[in-house]
PDB file of C-alpha atoms in Angstrom:
ATOM      1  CA  UNK A  30      17.175  57.415   8.196  1.00 56.00           C
ATOM      2  CA  UNK A  31      18.824  54.185   9.311  1.00 61.00           C
ATOM      3  CA  UNK A  32      19.495  50.869   7.614  1.00 67.00           C
ATOM      4  CA  UNK A  33      17.037  48.457   9.253  1.00 68.00           C
ATOM      5  CA  UNK A  34      18.538  45.544   7.316  1.00 72.00           C
ATOM      6  CA  UNK A  35      21.767  45.805   9.296  1.00 72.00           C
ATOM      7  CA  UNK A  36      20.456  43.221  11.782  1.00 74.00           C
ATOM      8  CA  UNK A  37      20.467  40.608   9.016  1.00 75.00           C
ATOM      9  CA  UNK A  38      23.931  41.379   7.658  1.00 79.00           C
ATOM     10  CA  UNK A  39      26.817  39.044   8.477  1.00 86.00           C
ATOM     11  CA  UNK A  40      29.146  41.955   9.249  1.00 85.00           C
ATOM     12  CA  UNK A  41      26.863  43.264  11.989  1.00 86.00           C
ATOM     13  CA  UNK A  42      25.852  39.880  13.416  1.00 88.00           C
ATOM     14  CA  UNK A  43      29.518  38.952  13.882  1.00 90.00           C
ATOM     15  CA  UNK A  44      30.270  42.028  16.020  1.00 92.00           C
ATOM     16  CA  UNK A  45      30.395  41.681  19.787  1.00 93.00           C
ATOM     17  CA  UNK A  46      28.205  43.768  22.084  1.00 91.00           C
ATOM     18  CA  UNK A  47      30.705  46.614  22.531  1.00 93.00           C
ATOM     19  CA  UNK A  48      31.439  46.843  18.817  1.00 94.00           C
ATOM     20  CA  UNK A  49      27.737  46.923  17.940  1.00 93.00           C
ATOM     21  CA  UNK A  50      27.257  49.875  20.307  1.00 94.00           C
ATOM     22  CA  UNK A  51      30.333  51.623  18.922  1.00 95.00           C
ATOM     23  CA  UNK A  52      29.091  51.128  15.346  1.00 94.00           C
ATOM     24  CA  UNK A  53      25.687  52.587  16.244  1.00 92.00           C
ATOM     25  CA  UNK A  54      27.388  55.554  17.915  1.00 95.00           C
ATOM     26  CA  UNK A  55      29.653  56.263  14.940  1.00 95.00           C
ATOM     27  CA  UNK A  56      26.712  56.159  12.517  1.00 93.00           C
ATOM     28  CA  UNK A  57      24.774  58.579  14.737  1.00 93.00           C
ATOM     29  CA  UNK A  58      27.716  60.915  15.377  1.00 94.00           C
ATOM     30  CA  UNK A  59      29.274  61.123  11.899  1.00 95.00           C
ATOM     31  CA  UNK A  60      28.516  64.131   9.728  1.00 95.00           C
ATOM     32  CA  UNK A  61      26.208  64.175   6.706  1.00 94.00           C
ATOM     33  CA  UNK A  62      29.039  62.946   4.468  1.00 95.00           C
ATOM     34  CA  UNK A  63      29.676  59.857   6.600  1.00 95.00           C
ATOM     35  CA  UNK A  64      32.881  61.290   8.084  1.00 96.00           C
ATOM     36  CA  UNK A  65      33.555  60.816  11.807  1.00 97.00           C
ATOM     37  CA  UNK A  66      36.240  62.613  13.821  1.00 95.00           C
ATOM     38  CA  UNK A  67      37.825  59.797  15.815  1.00 94.00           C
ATOM     39  CA  UNK A  68      37.284  60.500  19.511  1.00 93.00           C
ATOM     40  CA  UNK A  69      37.321  57.160  21.280  1.00 93.00           C
ATOM     41  CA  UNK A  70      37.485  58.738  24.724  1.00 91.00           C
ATOM     42  CA  UNK A  71      34.120  60.434  24.246  1.00 92.00           C
ATOM     43  CA  UNK A  72      32.751  57.337  22.495  1.00 94.00           C
ATOM     44  CA  UNK A  73      33.724  55.222  25.533  1.00 93.00           C
ATOM     45  CA  UNK A  74      31.860  57.587  27.839  1.00 92.00           C
ATOM     46  CA  UNK A  75      28.725  57.722  25.733  1.00 93.00           C
ATOM     47  CA  UNK A  76      28.352  54.000  25.077  1.00 94.00           C
ATOM     48  CA  UNK A  77      29.469  53.117  28.609  1.00 93.00           C
ATOM     49  CA  UNK A  78      32.245  50.747  27.502  1.00 92.00           C
ATOM     50  CA  UNK A  79      35.993  51.149  26.948  1.00 92.00           C
ATOM     51  CA  UNK A  80      36.947  51.136  23.250  1.00 92.00           C
ATOM     52  CA  UNK A  81      40.204  51.873  21.440  1.00 91.00           C
ATOM     53  CA  UNK A  82      41.744  51.823  17.955  1.00 91.00           C
ATOM     54  CA  UNK A  83      41.746  48.031  17.860  1.00 91.00           C
ATOM     55  CA  UNK A  84      37.944  48.121  17.977  1.00 93.00           C
ATOM     56  CA  UNK A  85      37.865  50.184  14.785  1.00 93.00           C
ATOM     57  CA  UNK A  86      39.721  47.340  13.078  1.00 91.00           C
ATOM     58  CA  UNK A  87      36.567  45.234  13.489  1.00 92.00           C
ATOM     59  CA  UNK A  88      35.005  47.596  10.917  1.00 94.00           C
ATOM     60  CA  UNK A  89      38.004  47.440   8.562  1.00 89.00           C
ATOM     61  CA  UNK A  90      35.927  46.400   5.546  1.00 89.00           C
ATOM     62  CA  UNK A  91      33.368  49.141   6.163  1.00 92.00           C
ATOM     63  CA  UNK A  92      35.500  52.197   6.890  1.00 94.00           C
ATOM     64  CA  UNK A  93      38.410  54.223   5.562  1.00 94.00           C
ATOM     65  CA  UNK A  94      40.815  55.545   8.194  1.00 94.00           C
ATOM     66  CA  UNK A  95      42.486  58.750   6.992  1.00 93.00           C
ATOM     67  CA  UNK A  96      43.894  62.152   7.975  1.00 91.00           C
ATOM     68  CA  UNK A  97      46.677  60.662  10.137  1.00 88.00           C
ATOM     69  CA  UNK A  98      44.181  58.342  11.852  1.00 88.00           C
ATOM     70  CA  UNK A  99      42.117  61.339  12.998  1.00 92.00           C
ATOM     71  CA  UNK A 100      39.011  60.579  10.903  1.00 95.00           C
ATOM     72  CA  UNK A 101      37.109  57.697   9.370  1.00 96.00           C
ATOM     73  CA  UNK A 102      34.842  57.584   6.325  1.00 96.00           C
ATOM     74  CA  UNK A 103      31.872  55.205   5.935  1.00 95.00           C
ATOM     75  CA  UNK A 104      31.083  54.723   2.213  1.00 94.00           C
ATOM     76  CA  UNK A 105      27.934  52.679   2.933  1.00 91.00           C
ATOM     77  CA  UNK A 106      26.499  55.609   4.928  1.00 92.00           C
ATOM     78  CA  UNK A 107      26.616  57.880   1.872  1.00 93.00           C
ATOM     79  CA  UNK A 108      25.293  55.232  -0.498  1.00 89.00           C
ATOM     80  CA  UNK A 109      22.371  54.379   1.802  1.00 88.00           C
ATOM     81  CA  UNK A 110      21.453  57.995   2.577  1.00 89.00           C
ATOM     82  CA  UNK A 111      21.749  59.479  -0.907  1.00 90.00           C
ATOM     83  CA  UNK A 112      22.143  56.738  -3.498  1.00 88.00           C
ATOM     84  CA  UNK A 113      24.065  58.028  -6.507  1.00 88.00           C
ATOM     85  CA  UNK A 114      25.321  61.537  -5.739  1.00 90.00           C
ATOM     86  CA  UNK A 115      24.053  64.281  -8.048  1.00 89.00           C
ATOM     87  CA  UNK A 116      26.234  67.427  -8.277  1.00 89.00           C
ATOM     88  CA  UNK A 117      23.129  69.449  -9.202  1.00 89.00           C
ATOM     89  CA  UNK A 118      21.559  68.765  -5.801  1.00 89.00           C
ATOM     90  CA  UNK A 119      22.523  71.257  -3.090  1.00 87.00           C
ATOM     91  CA  UNK A 120      22.551  68.536  -0.423  1.00 85.00           C
ATOM     92  CA  UNK A 121      24.591  66.190  -2.590  1.00 92.00           C
ATOM     93  CA  UNK A 122      26.906  69.034  -3.576  1.00 93.00           C
ATOM     94  CA  UNK A 123      27.778  69.605   0.084  1.00 92.00           C
ATOM     95  CA  UNK A 124      28.620  65.909   0.486  1.00 94.00           C
ATOM     96  CA  UNK A 125      30.673  65.887  -2.716  1.00 93.00           C
ATOM     97  CA  UNK A 126      32.646  68.926  -1.585  1.00 93.00           C
ATOM     98  CA  UNK A 127      33.699  67.127   1.599  1.00 93.00           C
ATOM     99  CA  UNK A 128      34.533  63.901  -0.228  1.00 94.00           C
ATOM    100  CA  UNK A 129      36.609  65.789  -2.782  1.00 93.00           C
ATOM    101  CA  UNK A 130      38.353  67.735  -0.024  1.00 93.00           C
ATOM    102  CA  UNK A 131      39.679  64.496   1.459  1.00 93.00           C
ATOM    103  CA  UNK A 132      39.947  62.539  -1.832  1.00 92.00           C
ATOM    104  CA  UNK A 133      37.321  60.028  -0.707  1.00 94.00           C
ATOM    105  CA  UNK A 134      34.979  59.892  -3.686  1.00 89.00           C
ATOM    106  CA  UNK A 135      36.807  56.898  -5.163  1.00 89.00           C
ATOM    107  CA  UNK A 136      35.703  54.749  -2.217  1.00 90.00           C
ATOM    108  CA  UNK A 137      32.041  54.891  -3.214  1.00 88.00           C
ATOM    109  CA  UNK A 138      30.271  52.175  -5.205  1.00 72.00           C
ATOM    110  CA  UNK A 139      32.326  51.040  -8.161  1.00 49.00           C
ATOM    111  CA  UNK A 140      35.712  51.271  -6.453  1.00 41.00           C
ATOM    112  CA  UNK A 141      37.765  48.109  -5.943  1.00 37.00           C
ATOM    113  CA  UNK A 142      37.135  47.555  -2.253  1.00 36.00           C
ATOM    114  CA  UNK A 143      37.827  49.777   0.699  1.00 38.00           C
ATOM    115  CA  UNK A 144      41.336  50.064   2.081  1.00 41.00           C
ATOM    116  CA  UNK A 145      42.284  51.486   5.455  1.00 41.00           C
ATOM    117  CA  UNK A 146      45.454  53.470   5.954  1.00 42.00           C
ATOM    118  CA  UNK A 147      46.959  50.576   7.936  1.00 40.00           C
ATOM    119  CA  UNK A 148      49.105  48.254   5.810  1.00 42.00           C
ATOM    120  CA  UNK A 149      47.549  44.809   5.490  1.00 47.00           C
ATOM    121  CA  UNK A 150      50.847  42.952   5.729  1.00 41.00           C
ATOM    122  CA  UNK A 151      51.623  44.588   9.071  1.00 49.00           C
ATOM    123  CA  UNK A 152      48.030  44.648  10.302  1.00 50.00           C
ATOM    124  CA  UNK A 153      48.539  42.729  13.546  1.00 49.00           C
ATOM    125  CA  UNK A 154      51.689  44.657  14.336  1.00 48.00           C
ATOM    126  CA  UNK A 155      49.966  47.974  13.683  1.00 51.00           C
ATOM    127  CA  UNK A 156      46.998  47.045  15.875  1.00 48.00           C
ATOM    128  CA  UNK A 157      49.358  46.395  18.782  1.00 46.00           C
ATOM    129  CA  UNK A 158      51.031  49.737  18.130  1.00 49.00           C
ATOM    130  CA  UNK A 159      47.647  51.455  18.012  1.00 50.00           C
ATOM    131  CA  UNK A 160      46.715  49.943  21.370  1.00 48.00           C
ATOM    132  CA  UNK A 161      49.967  51.108  22.910  1.00 44.00           C
ATOM    133  CA  UNK A 162      49.507  54.544  21.405  1.00 48.00           C
ATOM    134  CA  UNK A 163      46.056  54.913  22.951  1.00 48.00           C
ATOM    135  CA  UNK A 164      47.055  53.624  26.384  1.00 51.00           C
ATOM    136  CA  UNK A 165      50.210  55.718  26.729  1.00 67.00           C
ATOM    137  CA  UNK A 166      48.964  58.998  28.191  1.00 77.00           C
ATOM    138  CA  UNK A 167      51.277  61.924  28.871  1.00 85.00           C
ATOM    139  CA  UNK A 168      49.934  64.511  31.288  1.00 89.00           C
ATOM    140  CA  UNK A 169      50.059  68.046  29.877  1.00 91.00           C
ATOM    141  CA  UNK A 170      51.275  71.036  31.832  1.00 93.00           C
ATOM    142  CA  UNK A 171      49.227  74.207  32.122  1.00 93.00           C
ATOM    143  CA  UNK A 172      51.189  75.839  29.289  1.00 92.00           C
ATOM    144  CA  UNK A 173      50.285  72.959  26.956  1.00 92.00           C
ATOM    145  CA  UNK A 174      46.579  73.379  27.712  1.00 93.00           C
ATOM    146  CA  UNK A 175      46.687  77.167  27.295  1.00 93.00           C
ATOM    147  CA  UNK A 176      48.546  76.835  23.997  1.00 92.00           C
ATOM    148  CA  UNK A 177      46.050  74.279  22.648  1.00 92.00           C
ATOM    149  CA  UNK A 178      43.040  76.376  23.687  1.00 92.00           C
ATOM    150  CA  UNK A 179      44.586  79.433  22.023  1.00 91.00           C
ATOM    151  CA  UNK A 180      45.308  77.377  18.919  1.00 90.00           C
ATOM    152  CA  UNK A 181      41.640  76.361  18.701  1.00 89.00           C
ATOM    153  CA  UNK A 182      40.511  79.882  19.622  1.00 90.00           C
ATOM    154  CA  UNK A 183      37.889  78.456  21.949  1.00 91.00           C
ATOM    155  CA  UNK A 184      36.359  79.812  25.142  1.00 89.00           C
ATOM    156  CA  UNK A 185      37.559  76.997  27.409  1.00 91.00           C
ATOM    157  CA  UNK A 186      39.096  78.201  30.685  1.00 93.00           C
ATOM    158  CA  UNK A 187      42.456  76.424  30.384  1.00 93.00           C
ATOM    159  CA  UNK A 188      43.369  76.867  34.052  1.00 94.00           C
ATOM    160  CA  UNK A 189      39.989  75.547  35.202  1.00 94.00           C
ATOM    161  CA  UNK A 190      40.365  72.560  32.871  1.00 93.00           C
ATOM    162  CA  UNK A 191      43.877  71.833  34.137  1.00 94.00           C
ATOM    163  CA  UNK A 192      42.950  72.208  37.814  1.00 93.00           C
ATOM    164  CA  UNK A 193      39.905  69.969  37.417  1.00 93.00           C
ATOM    165  CA  UNK A 194      41.695  67.036  35.819  1.00 92.00           C
ATOM    166  CA  UNK A 195      44.955  67.332  37.764  1.00 91.00           C
ATOM    167  CA  UNK A 196      42.935  67.202  40.996  1.00 91.00           C
ATOM    168  CA  UNK A 197      41.055  64.021  40.000  1.00 89.00           C
ATOM    169  CA  UNK A 198      44.096  62.149  38.713  1.00 90.00           C
ATOM    170  CA  UNK A 199      43.371  62.828  35.031  1.00 91.00           C
ATOM    171  CA  UNK A 200      40.296  60.645  34.874  1.00 88.00           C
ATOM    172  CA  UNK A 201      37.196  60.943  32.699  1.00 84.00           C
ATOM    173  CA  UNK A 202      34.395  59.502  34.766  1.00 80.00           C
ATOM    174  CA  UNK A 203      35.854  56.302  36.202  1.00 78.00           C
ATOM    175  CA  UNK A 204      38.291  55.784  33.320  1.00 80.00           C
ATOM    176  CA  UNK A 205      41.835  57.065  32.975  1.00 83.00           C
ATOM    177  CA  UNK A 206      42.149  59.834  30.417  1.00 86.00           C
ATOM    178  CA  UNK A 207      43.526  58.737  27.057  1.00 84.00           C
ATOM    179  CA  UNK A 208      43.673  62.015  25.131  1.00 87.00           C
ATOM    180  CA  UNK A 209      43.610  65.367  26.925  1.00 91.00           C
ATOM    181  CA  UNK A 210      43.158  67.266  23.668  1.00 90.00           C
ATOM    182  CA  UNK A 211      39.972  65.298  22.999  1.00 88.00           C
ATOM    183  CA  UNK A 212      38.776  66.297  26.478  1.00 90.00           C
ATOM    184  CA  UNK A 213      39.463  69.958  25.673  1.00 92.00           C
ATOM    185  CA  UNK A 214      37.356  69.591  22.529  1.00 90.00           C
ATOM    186  CA  UNK A 215      34.578  68.016  24.600  1.00 90.00           C
ATOM    187  CA  UNK A 216      34.672  70.957  27.041  1.00 91.00           C
ATOM    188  CA  UNK A 217      34.618  73.284  24.049  1.00 89.00           C
ATOM    189  CA  UNK A 218      31.538  71.576  22.586  1.00 85.00           C
ATOM    190  CA  UNK A 219      29.739  71.524  25.943  1.00 84.00           C
ATOM    191  CA  UNK A 220      30.573  75.187  26.504  1.00 79.00           C
ATOM    192  CA  UNK A 221      29.144  76.115  23.101  1.00 76.00           C
ATOM    193  CA  UNK A 222      26.009  74.035  23.738  1.00 69.00           C
ATOM    194  CA  UNK A 223      25.492  75.677  27.140  1.00 67.00           C
ATOM    195  CA  UNK A 224      25.978  79.107  25.608  1.00 65.00           C
ATOM    196  CA  UNK A 225      23.280  78.420  23.012  1.00 64.00           C
ATOM    197  CA  UNK A 226      20.923  77.062  25.660  1.00 61.00           C
ATOM    198  CA  UNK A 227      21.407  80.137  27.854  1.00 60.00           C
ATOM    199  CA  UNK A 228      20.493  82.616  25.124  1.00 59.00           C
ATOM    200  CA  UNK A 229      17.196  84.274  26.098  1.00 58.00           C
ATOM    201  CA  UNK A 230      14.214  83.484  23.920  1.00 54.00           C
ATOM    202  CA  UNK A 231      12.027  86.309  22.723  1.00 54.00           C
ATOM    203  CA  UNK A 232       8.744  86.362  24.625  1.00 51.00           C
ATOM    204  CA  UNK A 233       5.861  88.078  22.864  1.00 53.00           C
ATOM    205  CA  UNK A 234       3.301  89.965  24.889  1.00 55.00           C
ATOM    206  CA  UNK A 235      -0.377  89.235  24.334  1.00 55.00           C
ATOM    207  CA  UNK A 236      -0.625  92.491  22.363  1.00 48.00           C
ATOM    208  CA  UNK A 237       2.308  91.546  20.131  1.00 58.00           C
ATOM    209  CA  UNK A 238       0.837  88.106  19.528  1.00 59.00           C
ATOM    210  CA  UNK A 239      -2.519  89.627  18.570  1.00 55.00           C
ATOM    211  CA  UNK A 240      -0.867  92.099  16.209  1.00 57.00           C
ATOM    212  CA  UNK A 241       1.085  89.284  14.571  1.00 58.00           C
ATOM    213  CA  UNK A 242      -2.089  87.292  14.034  1.00 58.00           C
ATOM    214  CA  UNK A 243      -3.835  90.331  12.504  1.00 54.00           C
ATOM    215  CA  UNK A 244      -0.904  91.035  10.179  1.00 58.00           C
ATOM    216  CA  UNK A 245      -0.872  87.428   9.069  1.00 61.00           C
ATOM    217  CA  UNK A 246      -4.525  87.743   8.190  1.00 55.00           C
TER     218      UNK A 246
END
């Protein structure tokens, strides 16, 4: 379910083309509690435009940046999807558990505005720092990649990952890589998706299908 009134809202109308696409992507990619793991490298690939932390500042009145700038929370997403959260509802309970885990419940309707983790008085200075932080990429060595894959306990072939990106100049598509750990997580997700897709589906014989129909009356 999506908010069709967004086209009429001043916040959305004032966004440029790239920011509108990024906002759509975040709303589609966040979890059911309106929490999005910040991965601007993947976001850039999927919307086809380069975005960085400064772009998230365009949403500063709509999001909460938390967890050491690793995640964002969108209060309006929860309020639009669920209305007032009811702890007796299993779906709502799952949302409440996540909000309580990260101390986010106070940002829902009734709170005094939404604050990001960036200090308002140093906002411009922090945005510049965020840009520099995103653009400054340090190439990992093979040991770094192996250690990170082991830490995540994933099935990514660390040597294959390292050889692939070191041979293409550490680029993702046509863009320079910004976060190699985010790329590892993308490989991890793609590997899991491919594994699920490759699992054989059970094929019933005509006899088995007939027996099932008989048993079902």
